[in-house]
XYZ file of C-alpha atoms in Angstrom:
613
model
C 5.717 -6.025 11.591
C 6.837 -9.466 10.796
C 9.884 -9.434 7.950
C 10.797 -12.951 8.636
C 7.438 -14.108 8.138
C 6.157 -16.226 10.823
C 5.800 -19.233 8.048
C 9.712 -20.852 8.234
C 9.021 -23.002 5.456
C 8.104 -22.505 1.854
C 5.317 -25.214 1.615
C 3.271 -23.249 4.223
C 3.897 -19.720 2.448
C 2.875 -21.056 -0.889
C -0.307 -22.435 1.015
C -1.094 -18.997 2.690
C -0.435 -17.351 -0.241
C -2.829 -19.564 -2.463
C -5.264 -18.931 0.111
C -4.773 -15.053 0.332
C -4.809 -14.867 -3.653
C -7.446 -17.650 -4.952
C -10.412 -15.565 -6.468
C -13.775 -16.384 -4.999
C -16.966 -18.208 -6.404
C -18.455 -15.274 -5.745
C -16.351 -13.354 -8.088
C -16.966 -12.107 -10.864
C -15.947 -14.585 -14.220
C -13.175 -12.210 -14.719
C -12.288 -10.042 -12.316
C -9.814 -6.945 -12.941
C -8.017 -6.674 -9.310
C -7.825 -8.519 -5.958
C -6.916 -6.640 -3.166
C -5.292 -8.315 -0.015
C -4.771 -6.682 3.616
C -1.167 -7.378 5.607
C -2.607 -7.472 9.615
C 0.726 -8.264 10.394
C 2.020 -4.792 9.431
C 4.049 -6.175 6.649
C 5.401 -9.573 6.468
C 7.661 -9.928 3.663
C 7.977 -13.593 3.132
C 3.833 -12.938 3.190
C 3.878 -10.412 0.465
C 6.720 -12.135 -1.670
C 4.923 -15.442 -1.612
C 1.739 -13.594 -3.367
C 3.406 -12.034 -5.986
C 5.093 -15.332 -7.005
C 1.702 -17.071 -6.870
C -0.003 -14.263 -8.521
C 2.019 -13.918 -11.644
C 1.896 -17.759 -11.882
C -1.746 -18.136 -12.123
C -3.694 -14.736 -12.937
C -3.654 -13.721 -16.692
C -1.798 -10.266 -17.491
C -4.187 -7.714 -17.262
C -5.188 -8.928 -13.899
C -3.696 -6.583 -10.718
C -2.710 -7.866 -7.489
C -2.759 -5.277 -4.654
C -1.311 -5.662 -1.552
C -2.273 -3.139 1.317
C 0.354 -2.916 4.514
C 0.572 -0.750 7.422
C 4.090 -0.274 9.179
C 4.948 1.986 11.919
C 8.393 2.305 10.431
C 10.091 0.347 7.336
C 13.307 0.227 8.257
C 13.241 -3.362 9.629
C 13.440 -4.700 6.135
C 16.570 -4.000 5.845
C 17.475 -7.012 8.703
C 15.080 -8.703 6.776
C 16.875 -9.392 3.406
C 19.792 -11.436 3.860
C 17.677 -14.128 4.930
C 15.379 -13.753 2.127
C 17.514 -12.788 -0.764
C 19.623 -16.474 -0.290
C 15.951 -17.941 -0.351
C 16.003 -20.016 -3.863
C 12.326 -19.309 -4.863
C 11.525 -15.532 -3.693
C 15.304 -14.349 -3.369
C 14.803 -12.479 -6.789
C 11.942 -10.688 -5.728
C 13.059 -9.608 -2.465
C 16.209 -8.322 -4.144
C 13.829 -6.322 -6.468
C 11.731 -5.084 -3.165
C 14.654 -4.501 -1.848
C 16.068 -1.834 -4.994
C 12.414 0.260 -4.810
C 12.604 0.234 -0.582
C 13.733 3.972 -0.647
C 12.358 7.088 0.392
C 9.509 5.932 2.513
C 8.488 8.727 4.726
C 5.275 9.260 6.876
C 2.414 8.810 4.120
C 1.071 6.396 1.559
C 3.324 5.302 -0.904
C 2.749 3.049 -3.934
C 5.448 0.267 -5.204
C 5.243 -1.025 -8.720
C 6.431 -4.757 -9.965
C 6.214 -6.605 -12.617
C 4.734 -4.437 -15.530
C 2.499 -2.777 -12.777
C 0.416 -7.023 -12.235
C 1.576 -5.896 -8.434
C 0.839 -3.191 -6.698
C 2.204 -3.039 -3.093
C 0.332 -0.346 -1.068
C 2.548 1.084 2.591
C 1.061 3.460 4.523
C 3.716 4.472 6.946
C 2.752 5.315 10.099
C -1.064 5.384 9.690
C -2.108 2.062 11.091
C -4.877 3.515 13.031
C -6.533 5.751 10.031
C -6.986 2.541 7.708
C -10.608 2.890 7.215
C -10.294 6.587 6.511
C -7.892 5.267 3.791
C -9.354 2.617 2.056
C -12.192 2.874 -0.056
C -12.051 0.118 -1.482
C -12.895 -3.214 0.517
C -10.543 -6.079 0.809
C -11.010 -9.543 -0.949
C -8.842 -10.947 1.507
C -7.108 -10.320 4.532
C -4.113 -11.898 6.365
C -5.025 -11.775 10.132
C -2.213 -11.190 12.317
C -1.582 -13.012 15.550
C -0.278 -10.832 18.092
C -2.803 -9.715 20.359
C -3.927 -5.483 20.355
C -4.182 -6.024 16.353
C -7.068 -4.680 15.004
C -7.182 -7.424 12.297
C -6.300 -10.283 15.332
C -9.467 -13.598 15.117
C -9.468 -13.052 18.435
C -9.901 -9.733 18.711
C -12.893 -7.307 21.017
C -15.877 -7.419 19.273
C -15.957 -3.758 18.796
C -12.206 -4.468 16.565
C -13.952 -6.968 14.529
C -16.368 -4.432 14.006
C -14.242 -1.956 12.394
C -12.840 -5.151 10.665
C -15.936 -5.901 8.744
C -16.164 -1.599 7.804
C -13.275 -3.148 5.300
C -14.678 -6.158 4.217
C -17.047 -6.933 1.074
C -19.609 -10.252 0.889
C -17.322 -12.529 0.775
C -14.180 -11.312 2.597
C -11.702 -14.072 3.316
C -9.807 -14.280 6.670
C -6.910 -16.311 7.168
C -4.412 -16.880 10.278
C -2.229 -19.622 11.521
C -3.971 -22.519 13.248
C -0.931 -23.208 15.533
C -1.072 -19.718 17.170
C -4.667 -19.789 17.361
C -5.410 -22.718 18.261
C -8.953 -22.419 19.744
C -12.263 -21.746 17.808
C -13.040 -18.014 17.368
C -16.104 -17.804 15.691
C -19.809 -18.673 17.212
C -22.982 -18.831 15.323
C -24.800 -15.929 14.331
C -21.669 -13.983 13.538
C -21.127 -12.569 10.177
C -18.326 -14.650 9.720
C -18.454 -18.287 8.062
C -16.021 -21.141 8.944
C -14.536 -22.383 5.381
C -13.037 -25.390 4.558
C -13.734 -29.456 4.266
C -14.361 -31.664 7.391
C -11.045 -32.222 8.031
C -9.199 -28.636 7.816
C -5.498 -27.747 6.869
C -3.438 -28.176 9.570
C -1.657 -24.936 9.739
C -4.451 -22.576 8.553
C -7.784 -21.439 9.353
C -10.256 -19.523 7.104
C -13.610 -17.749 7.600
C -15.438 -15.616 5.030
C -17.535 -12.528 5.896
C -21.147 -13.554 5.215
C -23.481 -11.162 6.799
C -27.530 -11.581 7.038
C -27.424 -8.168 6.301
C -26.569 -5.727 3.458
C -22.820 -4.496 3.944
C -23.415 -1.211 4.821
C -20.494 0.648 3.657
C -20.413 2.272 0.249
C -17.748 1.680 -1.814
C -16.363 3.730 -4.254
C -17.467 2.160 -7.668
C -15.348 1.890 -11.067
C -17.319 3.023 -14.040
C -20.007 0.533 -15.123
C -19.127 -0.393 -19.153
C -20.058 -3.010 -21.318
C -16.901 -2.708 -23.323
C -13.754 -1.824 -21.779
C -12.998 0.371 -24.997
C -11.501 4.295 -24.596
C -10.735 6.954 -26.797
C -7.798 9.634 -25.717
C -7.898 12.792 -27.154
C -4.056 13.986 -26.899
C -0.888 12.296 -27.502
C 1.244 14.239 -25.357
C 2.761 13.212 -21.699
C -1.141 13.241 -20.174
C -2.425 11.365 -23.439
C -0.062 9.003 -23.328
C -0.455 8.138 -19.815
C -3.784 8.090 -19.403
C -3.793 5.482 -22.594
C -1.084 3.257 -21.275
C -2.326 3.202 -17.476
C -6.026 2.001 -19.039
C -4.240 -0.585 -21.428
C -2.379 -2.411 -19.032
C -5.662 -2.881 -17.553
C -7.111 -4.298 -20.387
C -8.275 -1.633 -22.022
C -8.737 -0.969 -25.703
C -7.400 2.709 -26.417
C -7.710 4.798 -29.390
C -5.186 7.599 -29.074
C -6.220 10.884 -31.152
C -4.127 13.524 -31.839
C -4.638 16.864 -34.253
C -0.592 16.046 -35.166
C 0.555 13.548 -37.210
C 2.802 12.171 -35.106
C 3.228 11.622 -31.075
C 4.345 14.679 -28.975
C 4.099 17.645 -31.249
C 2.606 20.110 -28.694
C 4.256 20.863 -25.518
C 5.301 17.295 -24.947
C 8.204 18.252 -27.536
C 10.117 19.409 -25.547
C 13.784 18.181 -26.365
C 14.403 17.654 -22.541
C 13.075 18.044 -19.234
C 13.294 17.503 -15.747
C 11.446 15.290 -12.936
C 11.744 16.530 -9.840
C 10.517 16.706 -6.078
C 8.919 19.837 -5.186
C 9.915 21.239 -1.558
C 7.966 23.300 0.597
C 7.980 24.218 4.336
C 4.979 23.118 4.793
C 4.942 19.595 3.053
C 2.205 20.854 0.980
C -0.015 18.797 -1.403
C 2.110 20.015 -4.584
C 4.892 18.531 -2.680
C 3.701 15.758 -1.489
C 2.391 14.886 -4.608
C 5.390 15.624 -6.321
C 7.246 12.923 -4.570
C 4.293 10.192 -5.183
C 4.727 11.883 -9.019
C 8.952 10.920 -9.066
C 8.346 7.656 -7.998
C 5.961 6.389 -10.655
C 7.731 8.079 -13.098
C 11.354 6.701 -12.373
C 9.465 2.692 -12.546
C 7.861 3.637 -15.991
C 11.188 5.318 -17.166
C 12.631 1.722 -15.599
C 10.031 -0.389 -17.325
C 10.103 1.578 -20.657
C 13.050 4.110 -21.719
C 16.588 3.530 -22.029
C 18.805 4.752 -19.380
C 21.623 7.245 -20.530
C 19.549 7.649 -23.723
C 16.211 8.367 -23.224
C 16.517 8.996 -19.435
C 18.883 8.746 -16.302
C 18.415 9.330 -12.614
C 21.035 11.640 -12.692
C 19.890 13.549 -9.220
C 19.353 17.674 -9.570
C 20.977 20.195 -7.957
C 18.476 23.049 -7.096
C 19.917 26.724 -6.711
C 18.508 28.670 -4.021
C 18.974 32.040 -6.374
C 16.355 34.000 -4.242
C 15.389 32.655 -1.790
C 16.098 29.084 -0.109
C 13.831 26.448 0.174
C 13.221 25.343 3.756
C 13.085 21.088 3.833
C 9.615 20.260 5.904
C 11.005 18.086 8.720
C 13.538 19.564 10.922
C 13.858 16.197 12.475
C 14.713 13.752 9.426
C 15.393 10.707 11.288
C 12.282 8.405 11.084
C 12.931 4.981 12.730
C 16.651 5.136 11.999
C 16.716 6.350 8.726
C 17.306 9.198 6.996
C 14.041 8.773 4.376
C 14.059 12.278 3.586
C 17.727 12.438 2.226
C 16.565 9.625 -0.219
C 14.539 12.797 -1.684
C 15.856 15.889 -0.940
C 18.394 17.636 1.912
C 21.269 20.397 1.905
C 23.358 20.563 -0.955
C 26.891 19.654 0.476
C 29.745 21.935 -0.576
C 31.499 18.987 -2.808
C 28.265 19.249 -4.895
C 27.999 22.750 -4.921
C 31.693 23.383 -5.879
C 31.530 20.719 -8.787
C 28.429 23.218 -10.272
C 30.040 26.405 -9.570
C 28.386 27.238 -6.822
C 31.012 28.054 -4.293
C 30.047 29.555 -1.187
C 26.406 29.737 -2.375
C 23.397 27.712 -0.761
C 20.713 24.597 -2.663
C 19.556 21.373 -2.279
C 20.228 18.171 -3.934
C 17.140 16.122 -5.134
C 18.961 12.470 -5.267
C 15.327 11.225 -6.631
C 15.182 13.422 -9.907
C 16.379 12.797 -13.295
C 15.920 13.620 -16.646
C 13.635 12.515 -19.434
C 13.315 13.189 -23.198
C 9.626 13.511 -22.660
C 8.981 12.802 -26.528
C 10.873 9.348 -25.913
C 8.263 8.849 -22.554
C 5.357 9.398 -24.544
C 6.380 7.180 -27.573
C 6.842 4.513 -25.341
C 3.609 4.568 -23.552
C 1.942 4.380 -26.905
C 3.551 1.280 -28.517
C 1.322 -0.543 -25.891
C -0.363 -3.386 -28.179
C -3.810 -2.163 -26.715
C -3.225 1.511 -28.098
C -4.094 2.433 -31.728
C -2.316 5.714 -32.413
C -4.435 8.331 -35.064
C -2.796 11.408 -36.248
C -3.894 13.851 -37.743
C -7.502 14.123 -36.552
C -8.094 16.840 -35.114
C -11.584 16.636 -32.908
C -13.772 19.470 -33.070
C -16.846 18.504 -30.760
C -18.525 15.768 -28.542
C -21.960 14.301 -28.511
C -23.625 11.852 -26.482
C -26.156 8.982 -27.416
C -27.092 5.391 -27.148
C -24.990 5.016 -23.936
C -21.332 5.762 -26.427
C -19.364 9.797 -27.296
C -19.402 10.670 -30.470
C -16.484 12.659 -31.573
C -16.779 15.202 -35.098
C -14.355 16.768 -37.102
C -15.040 20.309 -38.096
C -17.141 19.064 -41.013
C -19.477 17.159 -39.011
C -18.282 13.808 -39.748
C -17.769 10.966 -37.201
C -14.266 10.256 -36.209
C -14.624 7.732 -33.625
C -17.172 6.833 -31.123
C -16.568 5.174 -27.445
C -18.252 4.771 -24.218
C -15.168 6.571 -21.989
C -13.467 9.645 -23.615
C -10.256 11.426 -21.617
C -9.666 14.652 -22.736
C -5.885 15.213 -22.438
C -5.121 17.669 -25.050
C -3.710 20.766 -22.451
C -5.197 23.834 -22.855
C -7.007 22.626 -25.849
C -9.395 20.883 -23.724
C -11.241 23.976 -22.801
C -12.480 24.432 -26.305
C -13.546 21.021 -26.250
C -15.494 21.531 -23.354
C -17.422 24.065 -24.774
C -18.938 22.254 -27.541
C -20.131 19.877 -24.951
C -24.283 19.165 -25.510
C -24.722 19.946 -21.981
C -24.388 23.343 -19.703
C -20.895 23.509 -19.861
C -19.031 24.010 -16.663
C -16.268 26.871 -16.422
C -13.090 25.149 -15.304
C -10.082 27.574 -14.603
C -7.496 26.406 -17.296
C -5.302 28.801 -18.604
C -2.329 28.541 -20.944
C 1.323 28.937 -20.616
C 3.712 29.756 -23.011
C 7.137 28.666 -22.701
C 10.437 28.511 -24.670
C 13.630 27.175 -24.050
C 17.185 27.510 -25.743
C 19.528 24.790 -26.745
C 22.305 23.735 -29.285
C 24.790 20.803 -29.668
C 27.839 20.355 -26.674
C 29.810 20.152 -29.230
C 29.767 23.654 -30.757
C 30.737 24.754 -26.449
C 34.218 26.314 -26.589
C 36.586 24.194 -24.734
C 36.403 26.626 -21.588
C 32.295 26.636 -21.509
C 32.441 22.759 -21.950
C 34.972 22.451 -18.734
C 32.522 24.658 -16.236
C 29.440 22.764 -17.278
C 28.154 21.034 -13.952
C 28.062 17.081 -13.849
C 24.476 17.307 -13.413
C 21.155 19.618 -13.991
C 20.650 22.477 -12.356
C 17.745 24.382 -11.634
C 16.118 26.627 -9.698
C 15.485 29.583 -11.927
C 14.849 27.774 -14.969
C 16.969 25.423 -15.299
C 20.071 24.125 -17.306
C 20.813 20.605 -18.407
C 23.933 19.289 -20.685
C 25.218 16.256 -22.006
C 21.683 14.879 -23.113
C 21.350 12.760 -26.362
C 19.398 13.322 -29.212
C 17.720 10.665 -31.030
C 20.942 10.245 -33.857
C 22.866 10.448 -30.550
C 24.442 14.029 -30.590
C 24.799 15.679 -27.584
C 22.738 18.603 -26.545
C 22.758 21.458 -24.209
C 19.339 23.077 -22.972
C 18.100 25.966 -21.140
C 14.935 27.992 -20.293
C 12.065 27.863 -19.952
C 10.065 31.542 -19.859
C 6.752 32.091 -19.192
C 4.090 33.866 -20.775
C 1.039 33.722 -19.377
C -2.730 33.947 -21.114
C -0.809 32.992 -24.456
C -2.362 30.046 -26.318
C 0.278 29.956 -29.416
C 3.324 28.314 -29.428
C 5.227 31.372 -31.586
C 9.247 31.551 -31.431
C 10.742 34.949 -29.625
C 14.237 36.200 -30.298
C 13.718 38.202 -27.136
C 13.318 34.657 -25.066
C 16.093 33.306 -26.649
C 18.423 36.015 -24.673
C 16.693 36.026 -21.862
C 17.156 32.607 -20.866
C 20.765 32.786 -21.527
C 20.620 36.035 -18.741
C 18.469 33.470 -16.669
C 21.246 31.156 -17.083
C 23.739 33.637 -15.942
C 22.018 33.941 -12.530
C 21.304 30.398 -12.251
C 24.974 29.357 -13.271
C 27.264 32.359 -13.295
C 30.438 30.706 -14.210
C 28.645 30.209 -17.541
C 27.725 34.053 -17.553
C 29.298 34.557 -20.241
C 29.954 31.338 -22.040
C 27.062 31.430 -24.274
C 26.148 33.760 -26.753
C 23.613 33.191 -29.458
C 25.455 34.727 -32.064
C 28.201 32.663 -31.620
C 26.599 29.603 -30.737
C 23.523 29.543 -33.642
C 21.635 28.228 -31.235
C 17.698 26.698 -31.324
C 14.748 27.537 -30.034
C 11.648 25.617 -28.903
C 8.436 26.378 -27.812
C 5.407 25.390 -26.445
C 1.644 25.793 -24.407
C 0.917 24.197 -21.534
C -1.975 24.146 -19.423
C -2.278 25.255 -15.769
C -4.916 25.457 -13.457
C -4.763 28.159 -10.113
C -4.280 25.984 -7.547
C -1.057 24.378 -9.382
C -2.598 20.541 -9.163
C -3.959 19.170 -12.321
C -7.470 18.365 -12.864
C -7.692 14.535 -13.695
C -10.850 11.902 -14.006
C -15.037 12.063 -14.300
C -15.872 15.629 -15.056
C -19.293 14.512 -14.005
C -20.397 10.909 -13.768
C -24.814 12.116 -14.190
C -24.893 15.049 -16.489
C -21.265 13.776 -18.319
C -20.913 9.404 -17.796
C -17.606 8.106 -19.387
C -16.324 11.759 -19.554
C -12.927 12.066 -18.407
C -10.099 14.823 -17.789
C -6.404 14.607 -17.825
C -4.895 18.281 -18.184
C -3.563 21.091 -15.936
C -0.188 19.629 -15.612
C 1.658 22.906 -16.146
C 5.899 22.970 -16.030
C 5.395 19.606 -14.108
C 4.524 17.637 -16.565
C 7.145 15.117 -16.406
C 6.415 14.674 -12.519
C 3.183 14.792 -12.663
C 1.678 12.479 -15.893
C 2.908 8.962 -14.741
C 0.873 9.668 -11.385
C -2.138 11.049 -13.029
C -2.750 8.601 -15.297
C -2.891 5.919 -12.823
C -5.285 8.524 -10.686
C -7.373 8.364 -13.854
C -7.131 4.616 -14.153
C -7.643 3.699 -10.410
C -11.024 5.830 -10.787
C -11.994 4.238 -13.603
C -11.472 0.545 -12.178
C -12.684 1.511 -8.392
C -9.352 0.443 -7.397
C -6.898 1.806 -4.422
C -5.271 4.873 -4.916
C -1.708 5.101 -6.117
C -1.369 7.693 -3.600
C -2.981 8.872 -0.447
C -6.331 9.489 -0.567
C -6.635 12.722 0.378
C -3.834 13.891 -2.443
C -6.082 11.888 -4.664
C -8.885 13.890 -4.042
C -7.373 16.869 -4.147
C -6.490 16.271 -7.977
C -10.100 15.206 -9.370
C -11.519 17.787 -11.718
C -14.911 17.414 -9.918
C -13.286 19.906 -7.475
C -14.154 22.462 -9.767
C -17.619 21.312 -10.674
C -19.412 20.860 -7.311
C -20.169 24.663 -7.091
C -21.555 24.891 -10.517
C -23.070 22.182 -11.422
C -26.050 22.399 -13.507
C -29.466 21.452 -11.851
C-alpha cells in the first residue's frame, strides 16, 4: 500500500491518471462506467489524481470506479498531511479523508461527487479478488514491488490469474523507471502500446488475446432505451428511481397516492441503524454497508438538523444484550468497530436514564424523516413523478411492459419495470401473464405514537435523553416537522399477516408501556389523555429470512422485470443500499457491497426452486 504515491510530482500523476482513465477505441461510443484496478493496494495520490481527471473530462452520468485491496487502512491517516497541503487534490483528500471511517474486514463502498466516483476497498481480501469481481477491469495500475499479483514482471502463472480480470482490451500501466527492462515477448496476450518513441516515465500494454476471453462476465440488461417505470413512491421507489437516474436513466415514478410517501414511507420519523449480531451475520453486515450509503445520500440530499442528523443511537439491552462480533476490535491499530458500534459507556447511559443498566452506542446511526428522503430522491430531473395511478396488472409484448389500470386502459409502457410498492407487489405479481412464482412476502402492520415537545410537562421534557433510544421500539425527541415544530415519537407494534394500515387505540397505550420499559424514567411521563397525542400507521413488507428481495425476478420467462420490496422495519437502512443493488445489476457494474451480501439479497433466491419449465 502506497499512500504517498510513488509519482512525487503532479505532472506524472495527471499523466498516469489520463492513462488509467482515457476510454478505449474499443469502447463503446458512450460508455456508462470505467472500472480501474489499484495493484498497489491503494495509492492515494493514484486514486485522487483519477477522480480529478475524471470529473474534468467524462460527462455526468458517466461512473468512475476504482477497485483497491489493502491489508489494513489505517496508513492513510500518515498519508494526509502531505496530501491535504497539495494545491490541486488537497480538497479531495480532505473529503477521502471525512468518509475514511469504519472500515473493517470486508468490502466497503465510498461515494463522491454525486455518486460520478465510486471507490471500491476490500479490506483484507487481497488474495480472493477474482472471487470478488465480476466484473472485468478496463484498466489496471500495475504495482511494482515484486510478490504482487498485478506486478509486469510477475510468474507466468500470476499473469494468468491477471488476465481472469481483464476484458479485450485491458490496459496495463506501471512506471518505466522501476521497470526498466522489457516484459512482454511475442505471442503473449499482451500488446505493447504507444508511438515509437514512448513516455518516459510510463509503460502500457493492452490485453489482446488470439483467443476468446474465457471468463463470463456478469452482463447489465441489454435495452435499446435506457427508459424505466417504478411502481411505488415510497423509500424502495424512490431509490430504485434515483439510483437508475443518476445513471442516465429516464424514470417514471407511479404511485396509487397522490403524492410521495403516503404508505409506510410516512412515517413522521425513523431510525438508521447498524444491526449487531454475534455472529456478524448477513443482516448485520449488510446493515452496516446499508448506514453508510444512506448517511452520503442524507449528505448529498437532506438537510441536517431538519430533515436528518447523525445524531448516534443508544440501544437498550432490555432483554437480553447484544454480544459485538469481534472480541478483538483492534484491526491494524484502529479501533474500526467503535466507528460502528461498542459498549455503551456509563456517561451515555446516565445522560438516558439508564443508570446501572447495560447497551450499546451505534456512533454511525441517525435519524431521518423518511418522507423528506424520499421527496428528495424524486426531484431528480430524470424522474417524472405520477400520482394517483394506481396499476392493476402487467403485460408483456413487442420487447416493452405494459401496465393497466383496473379498467383495462394503458397507463404507461417501458422496457424495465421495478416493482417497489411493499406488500402490494404480491398482487401485482399475480396478474403477471406468466406462471407466477410464489415469493414469501408478508405484511406488517405497525403504529407508532407521537405529539409536539412542546405539550411535555417541564419534568418529562428534562428526563428526555439527548439522543434516540431503542431497543424495544424505540423513542426519539426533539425532531422537526416540516413548519418546524418539534415532535416526540414512539412505537412501533407489530401485527403480523395484516395488510391495512387501520389506527388502534389499544397500540396507542401500548407503546407508551413499551416506552416505559425501554425508558423508565419516562414511565410515567406520558399519558394519552393528557397529552392528545397522534397516531400513525402503516404496512410494510417482510420476507422470512429478514433480507429484502431486490432486482430481475427472472431475466427468460420475466426480461426487464425488476423487484425492490421486503425491506421490513429497516427500511431506512436498507433502501439507499438496495437501490444501488438494483442499479449495479441493471448496468453489470461492481457491487456496492460484497458480493456474496449481494447475492444474498436478489429475489432470484426465491425463484430457482420454482421456476416454471
Amino acid at each position: 500500500m502506497n499512500g504517498r504515491s510513488s509519482v512525487a510530482n503532479g505532472s506524472s500523476l495527471e499523466t498516469l491518471a489520463h492513462l488509467l482513465t482515457e476510454k478505449s477505441s474499443q469502447a463503446s461510443e458512450h460508455i456508462t462506467l470505467w472500472h480501474v484496478l489499484d495493484g498497489h493496494g491503494f495509492d492515494m495520490g493514484c486514486f485522487l489524481a483519477c477522480w480529478r481527471v475524471w470529473i474534468s473530462q467524462s460527462e455526468k452520468d458517466q461512473r468512475l470506479f476504482y477497485t483497491a485491496c489493502l491489508d489494513t487502512p489505517s496508513a492513510i491517516h500518515a498519508w494526509l498531511p502531505d496530501w491535504v497541503s497539495d494545491p490541486i487534490l488537497g480538497s479531495r483528500a480532505q473529503l477521502l479523508a471525512r468518509h475514511w471511517w469504519g472500515l473493517l474486514p470486508g468490502t466497503h463502498r465510498l461515494v463522491f461527487d454525486e455518486g460520478r466516483i465510486q471507490l471500491t476497498l476490500h479490506v483484507g481480501q487481497g488474495d480472493r479478488l477474482q472471487a470478488l469481481c465480476d466484473r472485468p477491469f478496463d484498466a489496471i495500475h500495475a504495482a511494482q514491488g515484486s510478490g504482487r499479483m498485478v506486478h509486469p514482471h510477475a510468474s507466468t502463472g500470476d499473469l494468468q490469474k491477471l488476465a481472469r480480470l481483464c476484458r479485450f482490451g485491458t490496459r496495463l500501466v506501471w512506471q518505466r523507471t522501476a521497470s526498466p527492462e522489457q516484459p512482454w515477448v511475442p505471442g503473449r496476450p499482451w500488446v505493447q502500446e504507444g508511438p515509437e518513441d514512448p513516455d518516459p516515465e510510463w509503460c502500457v500494454a493492452v490485453y489482446r488475446p488470439s483467443w476468446p476471453v474465457g471468463r463470463s462476465w456478469r452482463q447489465g440488461v441489454p435495452v435499446e432505451r435506457r427508459q424505466a417505470v417504478v411502481i411505488g413512491a415510497g423509500l424502495a421507489g424512490s431509490a430504485a428511481a434515483w439510483s437508475l437516474a443518476q445513471r442516465g436513466w429516464h424514470v417514471d415514478v407511479v404511485d396509487a397516492g397522490d403524492t410521495p410517501a403516503l404508505g409506510a414511507s410516512g412515517l413522521p420519523a425513523g431510525l438508521f441503524a447498524p444491526h449487531v449480531t454475534s455472529d456478524d451475520s448477513p443482516l448485520s453486515q449488510l446493515s452496516r454497508d446499508g448506514v453508510r450509503a444512506t448517511r452520503s445520500r442524507a449528505e448529498q440530499l437532506l438537510k441536517r438538523g431538519a430533515e436528518w442528523a447523525p445524531s448516534g443511537v443508544l440501544e437498550h439491552h432490555v432483554e437480553t444484550a447484544r454480544s459485538l462480533p469481534l472480541s478483538d476490535d483492534e484491526i491494524g491499530g484502529h479501533r474500526w468497530l467503535h466507528d460502528w458500534s461498542q459498549e455503551a459507556k456509563a456517561e451515555q447511559l446516565k445522560a438516558s436514564g439508564l443508570d446501572n443498566r447495560r447497551g450499546l452506542w451505534h456512533a454511525s446511526a441517525g435519524w431521518i424523516r423518511p418522507s423528506a428522503l424520499v421527496r428528495a430522491q424524486l426531484q431528480h430531473h430524470r424522474i417524472h413523478f405520477r400520482g394517483g395511478l394506481r396499476v392493476h396488472s402487467l403485460t408483456r409484448g413487442s420487447g416493452v411492459w405494459y401496465l393497466w389500470d383496473a379498467n383495462h386502459q394503458q397507463i404507461l409502457e417501458a422496457p424495465v419495470v421495478v416493482l417497489a410498492a411493499g406488500y402490494a407487489v404480491r398482487q401485482l405479481m399475480a396478474t403477471l401473464p406468466l406462471p407466477g412464482f410464489e415469493l414469501p412476502f408478508h405484511a406488517l402492520r405497525g403504529q407508532v405514537t407521537y405529539g409536539p415537545l412542546d405539550a411535555l410537562a417541564a419534568p418529562a421534557a428534562a428526563r428526555r435523553p439527548p439522543w434516540p433510544v431503542n431497543g424495544h421500539g424505540s423513542f426519539l425527541s426533539g425532531i422537526p416537522d416540516e413548519r418546524g415544530r418539534l415532535f416526540w415519537i414512539v412505537g412501533s407494534t407489530f401485527e403480523r399477516e395484516m395488510p391495512e394500515p387501520i389506527l388502534k387505540e389499544t397500540d396507542q397505550y401500548a407503546n407508551l408501556e413499551r416506552l416505559g420499559t425501554l425508558l423508565p424514567p419516562l414511565e410515567d411521563a406520558f399519558n394519552p389523555a393528557a397529552l392528545a397525542v397522534q397516531a400513525w400507521a402503516g404496512v410494510r413488507c417482510t420476507v422470512p429470512d429478514r433480507l429484502p428481495a431486490v432486482g430481475a425476478l427472472d431475466p427468460i420467462h420475466y426480461p426487464g422485470l425488476h423487484i425492490l420490496t421486503g425491506l421490513g422495519a429497516r427500511g431506512l437502512t436498507l433502501s439507499v443500499l438496495c437501490g444501488e443493488v438494483l442499479a449495479a445489476q441493471i448496468e453489470g457494474e461492481p457491487w456496492p457491497t460484497h458480493t456474496r451480501l449481494a447475492k444474498k439479497l436478489l429475489v432470484s433466491r426465491f425463484v430457482r426452486s420454482t421456476n416454471p419449465s
